[in-house]
Short mmCIF file of C-alpha atoms in Angstrom, two decimals:
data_model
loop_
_atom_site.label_atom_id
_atom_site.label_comp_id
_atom_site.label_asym_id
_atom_site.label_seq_id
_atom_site.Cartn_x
_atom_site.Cartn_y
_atom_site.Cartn_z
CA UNK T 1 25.01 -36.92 0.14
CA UNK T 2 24.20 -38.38 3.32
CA UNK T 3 24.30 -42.28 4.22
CA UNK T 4 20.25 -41.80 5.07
CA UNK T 5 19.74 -40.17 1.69
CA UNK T 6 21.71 -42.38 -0.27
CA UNK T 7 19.59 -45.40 1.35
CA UNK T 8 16.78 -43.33 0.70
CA UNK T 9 17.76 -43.33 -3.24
CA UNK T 10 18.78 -46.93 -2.87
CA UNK T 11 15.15 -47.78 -1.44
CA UNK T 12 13.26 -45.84 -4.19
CA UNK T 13 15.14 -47.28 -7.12
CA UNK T 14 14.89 -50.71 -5.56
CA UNK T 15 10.90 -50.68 -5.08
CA UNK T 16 10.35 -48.61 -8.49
CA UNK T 17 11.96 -51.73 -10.34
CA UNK T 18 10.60 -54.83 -8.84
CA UNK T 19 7.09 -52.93 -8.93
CA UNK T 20 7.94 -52.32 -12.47
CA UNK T 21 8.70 -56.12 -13.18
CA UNK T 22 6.08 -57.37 -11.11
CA UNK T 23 3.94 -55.27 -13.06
CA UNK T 24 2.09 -53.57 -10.57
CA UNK T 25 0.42 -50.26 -9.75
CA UNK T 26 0.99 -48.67 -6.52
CA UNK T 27 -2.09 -49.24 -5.36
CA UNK T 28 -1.80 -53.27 -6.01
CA UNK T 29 1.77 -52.93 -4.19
CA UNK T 30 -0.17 -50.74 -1.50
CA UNK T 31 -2.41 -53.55 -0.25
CA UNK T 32 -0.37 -56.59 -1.24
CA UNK T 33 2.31 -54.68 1.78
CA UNK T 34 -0.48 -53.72 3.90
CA UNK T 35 0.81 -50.10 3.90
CA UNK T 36 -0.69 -46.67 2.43
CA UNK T 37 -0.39 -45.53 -1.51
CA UNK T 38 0.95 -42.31 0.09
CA UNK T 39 3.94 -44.23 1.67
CA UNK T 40 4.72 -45.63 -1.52
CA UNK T 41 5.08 -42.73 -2.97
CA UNK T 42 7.55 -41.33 -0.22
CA UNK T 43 9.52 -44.65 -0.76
CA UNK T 44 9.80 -44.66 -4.66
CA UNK T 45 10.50 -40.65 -4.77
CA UNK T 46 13.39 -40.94 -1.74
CA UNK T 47 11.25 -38.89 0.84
CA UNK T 48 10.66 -38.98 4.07
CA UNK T 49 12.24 -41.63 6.96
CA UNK T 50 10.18 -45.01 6.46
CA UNK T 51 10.13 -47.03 9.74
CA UNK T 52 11.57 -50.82 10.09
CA UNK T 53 8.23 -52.15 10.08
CA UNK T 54 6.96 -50.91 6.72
CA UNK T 55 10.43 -51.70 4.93
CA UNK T 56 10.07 -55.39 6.06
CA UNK T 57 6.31 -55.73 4.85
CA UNK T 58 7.29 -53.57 0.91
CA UNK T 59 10.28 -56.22 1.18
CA UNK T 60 8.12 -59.09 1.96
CA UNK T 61 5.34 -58.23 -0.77
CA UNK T 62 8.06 -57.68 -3.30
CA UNK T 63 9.80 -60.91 -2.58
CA UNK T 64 13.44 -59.90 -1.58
CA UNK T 65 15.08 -59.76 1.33
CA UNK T 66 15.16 -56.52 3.63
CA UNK T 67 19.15 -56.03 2.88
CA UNK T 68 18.34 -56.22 -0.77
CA UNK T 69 15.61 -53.08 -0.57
CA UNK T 70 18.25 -50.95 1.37
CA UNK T 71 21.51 -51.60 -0.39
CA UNK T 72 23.02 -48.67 -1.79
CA UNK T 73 24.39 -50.51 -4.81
CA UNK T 74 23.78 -54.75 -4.86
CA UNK T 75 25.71 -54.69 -8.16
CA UNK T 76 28.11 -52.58 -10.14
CA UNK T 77 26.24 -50.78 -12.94
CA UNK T 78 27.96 -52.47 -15.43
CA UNK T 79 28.90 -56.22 -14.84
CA UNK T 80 31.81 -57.22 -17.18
CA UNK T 81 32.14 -60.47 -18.40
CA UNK T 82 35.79 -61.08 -20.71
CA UNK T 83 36.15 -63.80 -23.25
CA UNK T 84 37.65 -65.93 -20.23
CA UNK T 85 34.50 -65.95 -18.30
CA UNK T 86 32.75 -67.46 -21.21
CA UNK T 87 32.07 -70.96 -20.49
CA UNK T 88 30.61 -73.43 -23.71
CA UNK T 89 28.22 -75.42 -21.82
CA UNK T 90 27.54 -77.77 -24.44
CA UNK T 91 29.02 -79.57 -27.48
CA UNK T 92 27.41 -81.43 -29.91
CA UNK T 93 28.99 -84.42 -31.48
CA UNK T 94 30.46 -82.40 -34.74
CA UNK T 95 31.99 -79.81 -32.87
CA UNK T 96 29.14 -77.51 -32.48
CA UNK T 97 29.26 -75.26 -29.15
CA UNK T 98 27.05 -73.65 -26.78
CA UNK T 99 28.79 -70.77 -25.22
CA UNK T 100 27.36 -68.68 -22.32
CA UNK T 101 28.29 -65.18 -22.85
CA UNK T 102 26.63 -63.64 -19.63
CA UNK T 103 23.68 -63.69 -17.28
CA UNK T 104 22.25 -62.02 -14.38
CA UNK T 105 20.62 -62.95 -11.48
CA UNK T 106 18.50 -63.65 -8.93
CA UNK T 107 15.68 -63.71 -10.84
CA UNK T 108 14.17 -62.71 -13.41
CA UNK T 109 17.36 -63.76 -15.02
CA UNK T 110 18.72 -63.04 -18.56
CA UNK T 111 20.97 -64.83 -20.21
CA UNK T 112 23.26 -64.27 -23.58
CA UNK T 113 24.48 -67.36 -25.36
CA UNK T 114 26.84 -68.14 -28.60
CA UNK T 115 25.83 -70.80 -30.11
CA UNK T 116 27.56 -72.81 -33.64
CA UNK T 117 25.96 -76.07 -34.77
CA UNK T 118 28.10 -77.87 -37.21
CA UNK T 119 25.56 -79.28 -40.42
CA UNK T 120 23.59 -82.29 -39.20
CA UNK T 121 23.52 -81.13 -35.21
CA UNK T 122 20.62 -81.13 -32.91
CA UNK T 123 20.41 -79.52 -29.52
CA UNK T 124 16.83 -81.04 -28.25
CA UNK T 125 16.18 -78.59 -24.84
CA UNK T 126 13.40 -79.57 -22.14
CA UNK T 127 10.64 -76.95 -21.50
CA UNK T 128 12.33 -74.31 -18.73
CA UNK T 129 9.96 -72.75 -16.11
CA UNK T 130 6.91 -71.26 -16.81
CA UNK T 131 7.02 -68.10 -18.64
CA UNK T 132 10.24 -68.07 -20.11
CA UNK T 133 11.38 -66.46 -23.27
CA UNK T 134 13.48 -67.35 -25.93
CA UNK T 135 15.02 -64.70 -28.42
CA UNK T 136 17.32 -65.88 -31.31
CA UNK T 137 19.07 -63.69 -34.08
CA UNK T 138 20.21 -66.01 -36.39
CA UNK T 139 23.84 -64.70 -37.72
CA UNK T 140 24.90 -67.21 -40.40
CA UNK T 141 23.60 -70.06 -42.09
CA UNK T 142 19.99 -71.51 -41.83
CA UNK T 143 18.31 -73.03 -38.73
CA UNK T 144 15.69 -75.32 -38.00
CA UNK T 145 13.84 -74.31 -34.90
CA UNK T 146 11.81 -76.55 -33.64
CA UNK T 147 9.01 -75.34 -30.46
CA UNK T 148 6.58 -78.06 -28.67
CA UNK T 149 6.34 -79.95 -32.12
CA UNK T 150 6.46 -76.85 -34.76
CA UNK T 151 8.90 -76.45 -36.78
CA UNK T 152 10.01 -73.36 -38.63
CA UNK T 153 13.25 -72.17 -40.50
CA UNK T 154 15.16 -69.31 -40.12
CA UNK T 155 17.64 -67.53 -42.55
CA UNK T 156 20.39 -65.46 -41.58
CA UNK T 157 19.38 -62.04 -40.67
CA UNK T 158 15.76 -63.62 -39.24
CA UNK T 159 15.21 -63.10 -35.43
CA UNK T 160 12.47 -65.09 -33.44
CA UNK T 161 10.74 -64.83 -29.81
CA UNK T 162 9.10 -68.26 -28.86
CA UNK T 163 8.14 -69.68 -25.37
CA UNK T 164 11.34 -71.75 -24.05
CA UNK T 165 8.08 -72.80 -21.16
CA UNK T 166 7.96 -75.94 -24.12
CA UNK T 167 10.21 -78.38 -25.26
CA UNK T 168 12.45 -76.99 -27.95
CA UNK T 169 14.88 -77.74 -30.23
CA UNK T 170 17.79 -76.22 -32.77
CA UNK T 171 18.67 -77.57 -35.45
CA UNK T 172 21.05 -77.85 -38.31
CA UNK T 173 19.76 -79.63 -41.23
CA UNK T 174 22.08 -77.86 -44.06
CA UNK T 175 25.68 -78.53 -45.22
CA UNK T 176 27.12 -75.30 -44.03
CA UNK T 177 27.61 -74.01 -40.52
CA UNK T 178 24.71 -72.17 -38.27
CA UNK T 179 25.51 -69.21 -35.78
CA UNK T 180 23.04 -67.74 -33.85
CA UNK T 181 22.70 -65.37 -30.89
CA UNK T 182 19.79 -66.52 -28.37
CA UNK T 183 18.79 -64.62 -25.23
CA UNK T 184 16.73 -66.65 -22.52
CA UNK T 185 14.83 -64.73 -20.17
CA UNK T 186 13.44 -66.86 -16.88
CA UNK T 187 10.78 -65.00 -14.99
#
C-alpha cells in the first residue's frame, strides 16, 4: 500500500470515530467544517485526494489537530499496561488502596481502577467534569455508594453506572473487606 493510501485509511478511520463520538451525522459534520456531505464521504471511505484546506477545516470542526487526522497510527492497537505501571493513587487510613490499572487519552478518556477499602473506609470524591460516568462491579464484600447525597448498597456481583458529574463517595461500612472494579469515563 502506498504512503497516500495508507494516509488515506488513516484519515477515514480518524474522522469516522470522532464523528462517531461526537455523535454526529455527516451532514451536521458537513456544515459545522464548511465543506460538502459528498467530501465527507470520500474522506471516511479513503477516496479520492482531499486538499490542505479542507483537512484543516474537518480537523478544526472535530477538535484535533491536523497531524492527529493524518497519522497513520497515533497509538499502537493495543496499549499494554504490566502490573509495574500500576500506580495506587490513594490510600485510606486502614490500608485500603486505589490502584489505577490503565487509561487513555486525550479525551474522552477511560480509565480502569482497583480499588480495596478496608471495613470502616471512606473515599469522599468531588464532582469530575460534566458528563462523566462512573461504572463499578463490585467483586467482594458490600459497598456503600454514596452519589450527590443518595445512598445505595451494593452486594458482590452488583454493578452500577451513576454520574461521577456529582460529588460521590465509596464506602465501607461492614466488618469484612470491599473490592470493586470502577471504570470512569470523562467526556
Amino acid at each position: 500500500m502506498s504512503e497516500q493510501e495508507q494516509i488515506g485509511e488513516a484519515v477515514a478511520r480518524t474522522v469516522r470515530t470522532l464523528r462517531g463520538r461526537h455523535g454526529w451525522s455527516l451532514d451536521e459534520l458537513a456544515a459545522r467544517a464548511g465543506v460538502s456531505k459528498g467530501v465527507l464521504v470520500g474522506l471516511e471511505q479513503g477516496r479520492g485526494n482531499p486538499n490542505l484546506s479542507t483537512l484543516i477545516r474537518v480537523s478544526d470542526a472535530l477538535g484535533v489537530s491536523l497531524t492527529h487526522l493524518v497519522q497513520v497510527r497515533d497509538e499502537p492497537l493495543v496499549r499494554l499496561f504490566p502490573p509495574d505501571r500500576h500506580v495506587v493513587l490513594w490510600r485510606g487510613p486502614d490500608g485500603g488502596t486505589g490502584t489505577l490499572l490503565a487509561g487513555s487519552d486525550p479525551r474522552p478518556s477511560l480509565e480502569l481502577w482497583d480499588w480495596l477499602l478496608r471495613p470502616g473506609e471512606l473515599r469522599e470524591s468531588e464532582a469530575h467534569i460534566p458528563g462523566t460516568k462512573e461504572l463499578i462491579h463490585v467483586q467482594e464484600g458490600i459497598l456503600t455508594l454514596n452519589v450527590d447525597g443518595h445512598a445505595d448498597t451494593l452486594a458482590a456481583g452488583t454493578a452500577a453506572v451513576f454520574v461521577g458529574d456529582r460529588p460521590h463517595a465509596y464506602g465501607n461500612e461492614t466488618a469484612a473487606d470491599v473490592r470493586f472494579t470502577l471504570a470512569v469515563l470523562d467526556p
